Coordinates of C-alpha atoms in Angstrom, one line a residue:
M13 CA -134.9 41.4 239.9
Q14 CA -134.8 40.5 236.6
I15 CA -137.1 40.8 233.5
E16 CA -139.3 38.0 233.0
I17 CA -140.4 36.6 229.4
V18 CA -143.2 33.9 229.5
K19 CA -144.2 32.0 226.5
T20 CA -147.6 30.6 225.7
V21 CA -149.1 28.8 223.2
Q22 CA -153.1 27.5 223.5
E23 CA -153.0 28.8 227.0
K24 CA -150.4 26.7 227.9
D25 CA -146.8 27.8 229.5
R26 CA -144.1 26.8 227.1
S27 CA -141.6 29.4 228.2
Y28 CA -138.8 26.5 228.0
S29 CA -139.2 26.4 224.5
N30 CA -138.3 28.3 221.5
A31 CA -139.2 25.3 219.1
F32 CA -142.9 25.2 217.9
S33 CA -145.5 23.9 215.1
A34 CA -146.2 26.4 212.2
K35 CA -150.1 26.3 213.3
D36 CA -149.2 27.8 216.4
I37 CA -149.9 31.4 217.6
L38 CA -146.8 32.3 219.8
K39 CA -148.1 35.1 222.6
I40 CA -145.3 36.7 224.4
T41 CA -145.7 38.3 227.8
I42 CA -142.9 40.2 229.0
K43 CA -142.9 41.3 232.7
I44 CA -140.4 44.5 233.9
P45 CA -139.9 45.1 237.3
R46 CA -140.5 49.0 237.1
Q47 CA -137.6 49.8 239.6
M48 CA -135.1 48.5 236.8
Q49 CA -136.6 52.1 235.0
I50 CA -136.5 50.2 231.6
V51 CA -139.3 51.3 228.8
S52 CA -139.8 50.7 225.5
P53 CA -139.4 46.8 224.9
K54 CA -139.6 45.8 221.3
L55 CA -138.6 42.4 219.6
V56 CA -136.3 42.1 216.6
I57 CA -136.4 39.2 214.8
S58 CA -135.2 38.0 211.4
R59 CA -135.2 34.7 209.1
D60 CA -132.0 32.8 209.2
G61 CA -129.9 35.1 206.7
G62 CA -132.9 37.5 206.2
M63 CA -133.4 40.9 207.1
D64 CA -134.5 42.3 210.5
F65 CA -138.2 43.7 211.5
E66 CA -139.3 44.8 214.8
L67 CA -142.7 43.9 216.3
L68 CA -143.9 46.5 218.8
P69 CA -145.7 45.3 221.9
E70 CA -149.0 46.5 223.5
Y71 CA -148.8 47.7 227.1
G72 CA -150.9 45.8 229.6
G73 CA -150.5 47.2 232.5
Y74 CA -148.9 47.1 235.9
Y75 CA -149.1 43.6 237.7
D76 CA -147.1 42.5 240.6
G77 CA -144.8 45.4 240.3
C78 CA -144.2 44.9 236.5
D79 CA -144.8 46.6 233.6
C80 CA -146.5 44.4 231.5
F81 CA -146.0 44.2 227.2
F82 CA -147.7 41.4 225.4
L83 CA -147.4 40.5 221.5
S84 CA -148.5 37.3 219.5
M85 CA -146.9 35.9 216.4
H86 CA -148.9 33.7 213.9
L87 CA -146.0 31.4 213.0
E88 CA -147.4 30.5 209.6
T89 CA -147.6 34.1 208.5
L90 CA -144.1 34.3 210.2
C91 CA -142.9 31.8 207.8
D92 CA -144.7 34.0 204.8
G93 CA -147.0 30.8 204.0
E94 CA -144.0 28.0 204.4
Q95 CA -144.7 25.3 206.9
N96 CA -141.2 25.3 208.6
G97 CA -138.5 28.0 209.3
L98 CA -135.7 29.0 211.4
F99 CA -135.6 32.6 213.3
Y100 CA -133.4 34.7 215.3
Y101 CA -134.8 37.4 217.6
E102 CA -133.8 39.4 220.4
L103 CA -135.4 42.4 223.2
R104 CA -134.6 45.8 222.8
F105 CA -135.2 47.9 225.9
E106 CA -134.3 51.7 226.4
H107 CA -132.7 52.7 229.9
N108 CA -131.6 55.4 230.6
Y109 CA -130.9 56.6 227.1
R110 CA -129.4 53.6 226.3
T111 CA -130.5 50.7 224.3
L112 CA -130.2 47.2 225.9
Y113 CA -130.0 43.7 224.3
T114 CA -131.0 40.2 225.5
N115 CA -128.0 38.3 225.0
S116 CA -129.2 34.3 225.2
I117 CA -126.8 32.4 227.2
N118 CA -128.5 28.9 226.2
N119 CA -132.1 30.0 224.3
V120 CA -133.6 30.1 227.5
D121 CA -131.6 32.1 230.3
F122 CA -130.4 35.8 229.0
T123 CA -128.5 38.9 230.4
L124 CA -128.4 42.5 229.3
S125 CA -125.8 43.6 227.1
E126 CA -125.2 47.3 225.7
K127 CA -124.2 45.4 222.5
P128 CA -126.1 43.5 219.8
A129 CA -125.3 39.7 221.4
R130 CA -126.2 36.2 221.1
R131 CA -129.8 36.1 219.9
F132 CA -132.8 33.8 220.7
L133 CA -133.0 30.8 218.2
L134 CA -137.0 30.1 217.4
L135 CA -137.7 26.9 215.2
V136 CA -140.6 26.6 213.5
Y137 CA -141.7 23.3 212.6
E138 CA -144.3 21.1 209.8
P139 CA -147.7 21.1 211.7
D140 CA -147.8 17.4 211.6
F141 CA -144.2 16.4 212.7
T142 CA -144.4 13.4 215.0
T143 CA -141.5 11.3 215.7
P144 CA -142.2 7.5 216.9
R145 CA -144.0 7.1 220.6
C146 CA -143.0 3.8 220.9
F147 CA -139.3 4.7 221.4
Y148 CA -140.3 7.2 224.0
G149 CA -139.2 5.8 227.5
G150 CA -137.3 2.9 225.7
I151 CA -133.5 1.6 226.5
M152 CA -131.8 1.2 222.8
Y153 CA -128.5 -0.9 223.1
H154 CA -125.9 -0.3 220.6
I155 CA -124.0 -3.7 219.4
F156 CA -120.5 -3.7 217.3
V157 CA -121.6 -7.2 215.4
D158 CA -117.7 -8.6 215.5
R159 CA -117.0 -7.9 219.2
F160 CA -120.8 -8.5 221.2
A161 CA -120.9 -12.7 221.3
K162 CA -120.3 -15.4 219.5
S163 CA -122.2 -18.5 218.8
E164 CA -121.6 -22.2 218.7
R165 CA -123.4 -21.9 215.5
A166 CA -120.4 -21.9 213.1
V167 CA -119.8 -19.4 210.2
P168 CA -117.9 -19.0 207.5
I169 CA -114.9 -17.3 207.5
R170 CA -113.3 -15.5 204.6
A171 CA -109.9 -16.7 203.0
D172 CA -108.7 -13.2 203.5
A173 CA -109.9 -12.9 206.5
R174 CA -107.8 -13.1 210.0
L175 CA -109.8 -14.8 213.0
E176 CA -108.0 -14.1 216.3
A177 CA -108.4 -16.7 218.7
D178 CA -108.1 -15.0 222.1
W179 CA -111.6 -13.4 222.7
D180 CA -110.7 -12.8 226.2
N181 CA -107.3 -11.2 226.1
G182 CA -106.8 -10.6 222.4
T183 CA -106.3 -6.7 221.4
P184 CA -107.2 -5.2 217.7
D185 CA -105.3 -4.4 215.3
F186 CA -104.1 -0.7 215.3
A187 CA -102.2 1.5 212.6
P188 CA -99.4 3.1 214.2
Y189 CA -101.2 6.6 213.8
P190 CA -104.6 7.6 213.7
G191 CA -105.5 7.8 209.9
A192 CA -102.8 5.6 208.7
P193 CA -104.3 2.8 206.7
L194 CA -105.0 -0.4 208.3
K195 CA -106.8 -3.1 206.7
N196 CA -109.5 -4.1 209.5
N197 CA -109.6 -7.8 208.6
Q198 CA -109.0 -9.2 212.0
F199 CA -112.3 -11.1 213.3
F200 CA -113.2 -11.8 216.8
G201 CA -116.3 -13.6 215.6
G202 CA -118.9 -12.2 217.1
S203 CA -122.1 -12.8 214.8
L204 CA -126.3 -12.1 214.9
W205 CA -126.5 -15.8 216.1
G206 CA -124.4 -14.7 218.9
V207 CA -126.8 -11.6 219.5
L208 CA -129.9 -13.7 219.1
E209 CA -128.4 -16.5 221.9
K210 CA -127.9 -13.1 224.5
L211 CA -131.2 -11.5 224.0
D212 CA -132.3 -12.8 227.5
Y213 CA -129.2 -11.0 228.9
L214 CA -130.3 -7.9 227.1
Q215 CA -134.3 -8.0 228.3
S216 CA -132.6 -8.2 231.9
L217 CA -131.3 -4.4 230.9
G218 CA -134.8 -3.6 229.9
V219 CA -133.4 -3.3 226.5
D220 CA -136.1 -3.1 223.8
C221 CA -134.5 -1.7 220.8
L222 CA -131.2 -2.7 219.2
Y223 CA -128.8 -0.7 217.1
L224 CA -126.7 -3.1 215.0
S225 CA -123.6 -1.5 213.9
P226 CA -123.3 -2.1 209.7
I227 CA -124.3 -5.8 208.8
F228 CA -124.2 -5.7 205.3
K229 CA -121.6 -7.5 203.2
A230 CA -118.1 -5.8 203.6
Y231 CA -114.6 -6.8 203.7
S232 CA -113.7 -5.0 207.1
N233 CA -114.6 -6.0 210.7
H234 CA -116.7 -2.8 211.0
K235 CA -118.8 -3.1 208.0
Y236 CA -118.9 1.0 207.4
D237 CA -117.2 -0.1 203.8
T238 CA -120.1 -1.5 202.5
G239 CA -119.6 -4.3 199.4
D240 CA -123.5 -4.9 198.9
Y241 CA -126.6 -3.6 200.8
M242 CA -128.8 -6.4 200.0
E243 CA -126.6 -9.1 201.5
I244 CA -126.1 -9.5 204.7
D245 CA -122.4 -10.5 205.6
E246 CA -121.9 -14.4 205.6
M247 CA -119.4 -14.0 209.0
F248 CA -122.6 -12.5 211.1
G249 CA -124.7 -15.4 210.0
G250 CA -125.9 -14.3 206.3
K251 CA -129.8 -14.2 205.7
E252 CA -131.0 -16.7 207.9
A253 CA -129.4 -15.5 210.9
F254 CA -130.6 -12.0 210.2
E255 CA -134.3 -13.3 209.5
R256 CA -134.1 -15.5 212.8
L257 CA -133.1 -12.5 215.0
L258 CA -135.7 -10.4 213.6
S259 CA -138.6 -12.7 214.0
E260 CA -137.1 -13.4 217.5
C261 CA -136.6 -9.5 218.5
R262 CA -140.6 -9.1 217.0
A263 CA -142.0 -11.8 219.6
R264 CA -140.0 -10.3 222.2
G265 CA -141.2 -6.7 221.3
I266 CA -137.5 -5.3 220.7
R267 CA -137.0 -3.4 217.7
I268 CA -134.0 -3.7 215.2
V269 CA -132.2 -0.5 214.0
L270 CA -129.9 -1.1 211.6
D271 CA -126.6 1.3 210.5
G272 CA -127.1 3.0 207.1
V273 CA -123.9 3.7 205.2
F274 CA -125.3 5.9 202.4
N275 CA -122.4 8.1 202.1
H276 CA -119.5 5.7 200.7
T277 CA -119.0 2.6 200.0
G278 CA -115.9 0.1 199.8
V279 CA -113.7 0.1 197.0
D280 CA -114.0 -3.5 197.3
S281 CA -118.2 -3.5 196.4
R282 CA -120.4 -4.9 193.8
Y283 CA -120.8 -0.9 192.6
F284 CA -117.0 0.3 192.6
N285 CA -115.4 -3.3 192.4
K286 CA -111.7 -2.3 192.5
Y287 CA -110.2 -6.1 193.2
G288 CA -113.0 -7.7 190.9
S289 CA -114.2 -9.6 194.0
Y290 CA -118.0 -9.2 192.7
D291 CA -119.7 -10.3 189.2
S292 CA -120.6 -6.9 188.0
V293 CA -118.9 -4.3 185.9
G294 CA -118.3 -2.0 188.9
A295 CA -117.3 1.8 188.2
Y296 CA -113.6 1.2 188.6
Q297 CA -113.7 -1.5 185.9
S298 CA -115.3 0.4 183.2
E299 CA -116.7 4.3 182.3
Q300 CA -119.7 1.7 180.6
S301 CA -120.8 0.6 184.0
E302 CA -124.0 0.8 184.9
Y303 CA -122.3 2.2 188.5
S304 CA -120.3 4.9 186.5
D305 CA -122.3 8.0 188.2
W306 CA -122.4 6.9 191.1
Y307 CA -119.2 8.2 192.0
H308 CA -117.0 11.0 191.2
F309 CA -113.8 10.6 189.2
I310 CA -111.3 13.2 189.1
R311 CA -109.3 11.1 186.6
F312 CA -110.8 7.5 185.6
P313 CA -110.2 5.7 187.0
D314 CA -108.1 6.1 189.9
Q315 CA -108.1 9.2 191.2
Y316 CA -111.8 9.7 192.9
E317 CA -113.1 11.5 195.7
S318 CA -113.6 9.4 198.9
W319 CA -114.9 10.1 202.3
W320 CA -112.6 12.4 204.2
G321 CA -109.3 11.5 201.7
I322 CA -109.8 7.8 202.3
E323 CA -108.9 5.7 199.4
I324 CA -110.7 2.8 200.2
L325 CA -113.9 4.5 201.1
P326 CA -115.2 5.9 197.7
K327 CA -117.6 8.8 198.4
L328 CA -121.1 8.3 196.7
N329 CA -122.7 10.9 194.2
I330 CA -126.4 10.5 195.7
R331 CA -127.6 13.1 193.5
S332 CA -127.0 10.8 190.8
R333 CA -130.8 9.6 190.0
V334 CA -130.1 6.3 189.8
C335 CA -128.3 5.8 192.9
R336 CA -130.3 8.0 194.8
D337 CA -133.1 5.5 194.0
F338 CA -131.4 2.4 194.6
F339 CA -130.9 3.5 198.7
V340 CA -134.6 6.0 198.5
G341 CA -136.6 4.8 195.6
K342 CA -139.5 2.9 195.4
G343 CA -138.4 -0.9 196.6
G344 CA -135.1 0.8 197.6
V345 CA -132.6 -0.3 200.3
C346 CA -134.1 2.2 203.1
E347 CA -137.8 0.9 202.1
S348 CA -136.8 -3.0 201.6
Y349 CA -135.1 -3.5 205.1
I350 CA -138.6 -1.5 207.2
K351 CA -140.8 -3.9 205.0
Q352 CA -138.6 -6.6 206.4
G353 CA -139.2 -5.5 209.7
C354 CA -136.7 -3.3 210.9
G355 CA -137.7 -0.6 213.2
G356 CA -135.5 2.2 211.8
W357 CA -132.5 3.9 210.3
R358 CA -129.3 5.4 212.0
L359 CA -127.7 7.5 209.2
D360 CA -123.5 7.8 209.5
V361 CA -122.2 11.2 208.9
A362 CA -125.9 12.6 208.2
D363 CA -124.3 16.0 207.6
E364 CA -123.2 14.6 204.0
L365 CA -126.2 14.0 202.7
T366 CA -128.6 16.1 200.7
D367 CA -131.3 17.6 201.4
D368 CA -133.3 16.0 198.5
F369 CA -131.8 12.6 199.8
L370 CA -133.0 13.0 203.2
D371 CA -136.5 14.3 202.3
R372 CA -137.0 11.4 200.2
L373 CA -136.1 9.2 202.6
R374 CA -137.9 9.9 205.2
A375 CA -140.8 9.6 202.4
V376 CA -140.6 6.6 201.6
V377 CA -139.5 4.9 205.6
K378 CA -142.3 6.8 206.9
H379 CA -144.9 5.4 203.9
A380 CA -143.3 1.9 204.6
N381 CA -143.8 2.4 208.6
P382 CA -144.7 5.3 210.3
E383 CA -143.4 4.3 213.1
A384 CA -139.6 3.5 212.0
L385 CA -137.4 5.8 213.5
I386 CA -135.0 7.9 211.5
V387 CA -131.9 9.1 214.0
G388 CA -128.8 11.1 212.4
E389 CA -125.3 11.3 213.2
V390 CA -125.2 14.4 214.1
W391 CA -122.5 15.6 216.6
E392 CA -123.6 19.5 217.4
N393 CA -127.1 21.5 218.1
A394 CA -129.1 19.8 214.9
A395 CA -131.5 23.0 215.1
E396 CA -129.1 25.3 213.7
K397 CA -126.8 23.2 212.2
V398 CA -124.2 24.5 209.3
A399 CA -122.6 21.9 207.4
Y400 CA -120.6 23.0 204.1
S401 CA -121.7 26.2 204.4
S402 CA -125.1 25.2 204.1
R403 CA -127.9 25.3 206.9
R404 CA -129.4 22.2 207.8
R405 CA -132.9 21.9 208.3
Y406 CA -133.0 17.9 210.1
L407 CA -135.5 18.8 212.7
R408 CA -138.4 20.7 210.7
G409 CA -140.7 17.8 210.1
R410 CA -139.0 16.7 206.9
Q411 CA -136.3 14.9 207.4
L412 CA -134.6 13.1 211.2
D413 CA -136.9 12.2 213.7
S414 CA -133.9 12.6 216.2
V415 CA -129.9 12.6 216.4
M416 CA -127.2 11.7 218.4
N417 CA -127.3 13.2 221.5
Y418 CA -123.5 13.9 221.4
P419 CA -123.7 17.7 223.1
T420 CA -125.6 16.0 226.5
K421 CA -122.8 13.4 226.3
N422 CA -119.7 16.0 226.5
A423 CA -121.6 17.8 229.0
I424 CA -122.6 14.9 231.4
I425 CA -118.5 13.9 231.1
D426 CA -117.5 17.1 231.7
F427 CA -119.9 17.6 235.0
V428 CA -118.8 14.2 236.3
R429 CA -115.3 14.3 236.0
N430 CA -115.1 18.6 236.9
G431 CA -118.0 18.8 239.5
D432 CA -119.5 21.8 237.9
C433 CA -122.8 21.6 235.9
T434 CA -122.6 24.7 234.7
F435 CA -122.0 23.3 230.9
L436 CA -124.2 20.5 231.8
Y437 CA -127.3 22.8 232.7
N438 CA -126.8 25.0 229.8
T439 CA -126.8 22.0 227.1
V440 CA -129.8 20.3 228.2
T441 CA -132.0 23.6 228.8
E442 CA -130.4 24.8 225.3
L443 CA -131.7 21.7 223.2
Y444 CA -134.7 21.2 225.6
A445 CA -135.6 25.0 223.8
S446 CA -134.1 24.2 220.7
Y447 CA -135.7 21.5 219.4
P448 CA -139.3 20.1 219.0
R449 CA -140.8 18.2 221.8
C450 CA -141.3 15.3 220.0
V451 CA -137.4 15.1 219.1
C452 CA -136.6 15.3 222.6
D453 CA -138.7 12.6 223.6
C454 CA -136.6 10.3 221.2
L455 CA -133.3 11.9 221.4
M456 CA -130.6 8.9 221.2
N457 CA -128.8 9.7 224.7
I458 CA -125.4 8.5 224.2
L459 CA -121.9 8.3 226.7
G460 CA -120.3 6.4 224.1
T461 CA -120.3 4.6 220.9
H462 CA -117.4 2.9 218.4
D463 CA -116.0 6.2 217.3
T464 CA -115.1 7.7 221.2
E465 CA -113.4 6.6 224.0
R466 CA -115.2 3.9 226.6
I467 CA -117.1 6.2 228.9
L468 CA -115.2 4.4 232.1
T469 CA -112.2 5.4 230.2
A470 CA -113.3 8.7 229.7
L471 CA -114.7 9.6 233.4
A472 CA -111.4 8.1 234.9
G473 CA -108.6 7.5 232.8
S474 CA -105.6 9.6 231.6
C475 CA -105.8 12.1 228.9
A476 CA -104.8 10.2 225.8
E477 CA -103.3 13.1 224.2
G478 CA -99.8 12.6 223.1
H479 CA -99.7 8.6 223.9
S480 CA -99.0 6.5 220.4
N481 CA -101.6 3.8 219.8
A482 CA -99.1 0.9 220.6
E483 CA -99.1 2.7 224.2
L484 CA -103.3 2.9 224.3
A485 CA -103.7 -0.6 223.6
K486 CA -101.8 -1.8 226.7
L487 CA -103.1 1.4 229.1
R488 CA -105.4 0.2 231.5
L489 CA -107.3 1.8 234.7
D490 CA -105.5 1.0 237.8
T491 CA -107.3 -0.6 240.7
D492 CA -107.9 3.2 242.4
A493 CA -108.9 4.6 239.1
R494 CA -111.4 2.2 238.0
R495 CA -113.3 2.0 241.4
R496 CA -113.6 5.5 241.3
G497 CA -114.5 5.4 237.5
I498 CA -117.6 2.7 238.4
E499 CA -118.9 5.5 241.3
L500 CA -118.3 8.3 238.5
L501 CA -120.2 6.0 235.8
K502 CA -123.3 5.5 237.8
I503 CA -123.7 9.0 238.1
A504 CA -123.3 9.5 234.1
S505 CA -125.6 6.9 233.6
T506 CA -128.1 8.1 235.8
L507 CA -128.0 11.3 234.2
Q508 CA -128.5 9.3 230.6
Y509 CA -131.6 7.5 231.7
T510 CA -133.2 10.2 233.0
L511 CA -132.9 13.6 231.2
Y512 CA -135.4 13.6 228.6
G513 CA -134.7 11.1 225.2
F514 CA -133.8 7.5 225.5
P515 CA -130.5 6.1 226.4
S516 CA -128.7 4.1 224.0
V517 CA -125.8 1.9 225.9
F518 CA -122.6 1.0 223.7
Y519 CA -122.0 -2.9 224.1
G520 CA -120.4 -3.9 227.6
D521 CA -120.8 0.0 229.1
E522 CA -122.5 -2.1 231.9
A523 CA -119.7 -4.6 231.9
G524 CA -116.9 -2.1 232.6
V525 CA -115.2 -2.6 229.5
E526 CA -112.3 0.5 229.0
G527 CA -111.0 0.9 226.0
Y528 CA -109.5 4.8 224.2
R529 CA -109.8 6.0 220.7
D530 CA -111.0 3.7 218.1
P531 CA -110.0 1.0 217.7
F532 CA -109.4 0.5 221.3
C533 CA -112.9 1.2 222.3
R534 CA -114.1 -1.6 220.3
M535 CA -112.9 -4.7 222.6
P536 CA -114.8 -7.8 222.9
F537 CA -117.4 -8.5 225.4
P538 CA -116.3 -10.0 228.9
W539 CA -118.5 -12.7 229.2
G540 CA -118.3 -14.4 232.5
R541 CA -115.8 -11.3 233.5
E542 CA -118.5 -8.8 233.8
E543 CA -118.6 -5.7 236.7
T544 CA -121.5 -7.2 238.3
E545 CA -121.7 -4.3 240.6
L546 CA -122.1 -1.9 237.4
T547 CA -124.3 -4.9 235.7
A548 CA -127.0 -4.4 238.2
H549 CA -126.7 -0.7 238.6
Y550 CA -128.1 -0.8 235.0
R551 CA -130.5 -3.2 235.5
F552 CA -132.0 -1.1 238.3
L553 CA -131.9 1.9 235.5
G554 CA -134.0 -0.2 233.3
K555 CA -136.3 -0.9 235.7
L556 CA -136.9 2.1 236.9
R557 CA -137.5 3.3 233.3
R558 CA -140.4 0.5 232.4
D559 CA -141.7 1.4 235.8
H560 CA -141.9 5.3 235.3
S561 CA -144.3 6.7 232.6
V562 CA -142.6 9.8 233.4
F563 CA -139.8 8.8 231.2
A564 CA -142.4 8.4 228.2
G565 CA -142.2 11.7 227.0
G566 CA -142.8 13.5 230.2
D567 CA -142.2 16.6 231.2
F568 CA -138.7 18.1 231.8
R569 CA -137.7 21.3 234.3
V570 CA -134.4 21.8 236.1
A571 CA -135.0 22.5 239.8
A572 CA -131.4 23.5 240.4
H573 CA -128.1 24.1 238.9
N574 CA -125.3 25.3 241.4
G575 CA -122.0 23.7 241.3
G576 CA -121.8 20.1 242.1
L577 CA -125.3 19.9 242.5
F578 CA -127.7 19.4 239.6
A579 CA -131.7 18.8 240.4
F580 CA -134.3 18.5 237.9
V581 CA -137.9 16.8 237.7
R582 CA -139.7 14.7 235.6
E583 CA -143.5 14.3 235.8
N584 CA -146.4 13.8 234.2
S585 CA -150.2 14.3 234.8
S586 CA -149.8 11.0 237.3
E587 CA -146.5 11.6 239.1
T588 CA -143.2 13.5 239.9
L589 CA -139.9 12.2 240.2
L590 CA -137.2 14.5 241.2
I591 CA -133.5 14.0 240.3
L592 CA -130.8 15.0 242.4
I593 CA -126.8 14.4 241.5
N594 CA -124.0 15.8 243.8
R595 CA -120.4 15.9 242.4
A596 CA -119.4 18.3 245.4
S597 CA -117.2 17.5 248.1
F598 CA -119.6 18.0 250.9
T599 CA -123.5 16.8 251.7
I600 CA -126.2 18.9 250.2
Q601 CA -129.3 19.2 251.6
Y602 CA -132.0 20.0 249.6
Q603 CA -135.5 21.2 250.3
T604 CA -138.3 19.3 249.1
G605 CA -141.1 20.7 249.8
A606 CA -142.9 17.7 250.2
A607 CA -142.6 14.1 251.2
Y608 CA -141.4 11.4 249.1
R609 CA -140.0 7.9 249.2
D610 CA -136.1 7.5 247.2
L611 CA -136.3 4.8 244.7
Y612 CA -132.9 3.9 244.4
T613 CA -132.6 3.1 248.4
G614 CA -136.3 2.8 249.2
V615 CA -135.8 5.3 252.2
C616 CA -139.0 7.8 252.4
G617 CA -138.6 11.2 253.4
A618 CA -140.2 14.9 254.2
E619 CA -139.7 18.2 253.4
F620 CA -135.7 17.9 253.2
A621 CA -133.4 15.2 251.1
E622 CA -129.6 14.6 251.7
I623 CA -127.2 14.1 248.8
D624 CA -123.8 12.7 250.3
P625 CA -120.9 13.8 248.1
D626 CA -120.5 11.8 244.7
S627 CA -123.8 10.5 244.9
F628 CA -127.3 10.8 243.6
R629 CA -130.9 10.1 244.8
I630 CA -134.1 9.5 242.5
L631 CA -137.4 10.6 244.6
K632 CA -140.9 10.0 244.1
I633 CA -142.8 13.1 245.3
L634 CA -145.6 11.5 247.5

């Protein structure tokens, strides 16, 4: 017996959502079982940071044992004429002369509290907000270029670079402790030519989008210290390799998303030019440099703001008109690469980019190509993210299309490692309720990145805490742990591929690459030594997404969540899939209520399905 809140927009039940267009009329029905003896419901709502005001529902009668109350909200009016906004609301009830408050658990479910508690979030977004449908149902593959694939085609090696001769067994250089200075001039020799030569392999996985780590000219192997945004690094194959890769990917229907590092450059760059490597007069060299106001100097030239205090990464002053226009102005970096044929941008440290910068970036990118993707590196719930004491409006229609789905990554790992789906359930329902539906459909679902430990290690490895970098460089899973990790990764990747959004596979995860924190998560791809069982599983998942349209924007609904059992439905007008995950130590019998065919095993059944411990089933309801 519980209170039910039903939300309807245009006569369609949207109870799973708290994100709506400004043009929507939101109708809320409150159903209160009479036995609960709760009366006088009212909705209390406030704009983010604003004053509360009350809305009193109208009594609608007594139905099915419940007193029903109704209210409507014209969201454009709620926004006071604006086209977007963030609000928080709660319901209050009178019960035995006490006031009870809704305490939101995950922006969908709630308990009742005698004290004000967590409110529901209500996000109102621009009426014309859409995201690129070409990414719905797709598969992204994240390539750290230096470590993915070498080519027989030679590339120039800089004099100040050190080429690692042992691709198979070499260890990335590491600092004595995290954050200690490191040259990062050790290269394994991966290039864009190498990527080009592996496109057949990538397509065998179902990949239709490549996300490349930074490829612009820079000193380091990781290239997050950009030296020249308008030049492709010669050690990656330069302009010729890039244009050939773009052309071939276009012919194969593969989109390329670039890594946009617009918050900082390297000190060894055309714009800062601390070492005089470039033919420009950099900001470090002269206060009269054309780039002088691109940076924040505290005391010229050796004291300047840098990213996280890392001296080799001076922070850009994107509030400078000239600097901002270089990136997001007409003919700037963002527009230029989209016009060359790139499919979008992943924005490094999006939290550090100003609202004005992001507004302009979206405008110029979408003008060049409305189907280009703009995805931000945001590690939390992006609907209500606060960065540097400011609430961000990433997902209200004027900035990002999507974000890297770190919350779901963390929740998947927690469930698969520990066997309790509570955190996963609360996470995926909260995001699905908080984000616009078009954002959910193109969320970048990750299990690992160049910044985090490898997913195989995260699932089956020991804790890195207390280990030095020298120890982590040598630490590997033993045979039993690796076997266990592979089985758990099959479960984790099944979740990654079947939840709403699209999967982004970090290169080599499908081949069984291990590794702890940066730089050990950046080991070279083990060509010829792949974990073939795991690769076959990823190929199955790729085919699953290609063959079933429910993954391209289909509805999502949790069907069961109890301890080790997590079940959810993906469906559209043409088909229904039921995904069952069991991390319990015993077999679970699940009532399907219908005939089905298991898409993983081919087994058919009716009414009931058994899920063995540590396994999954993907059932097509017949």
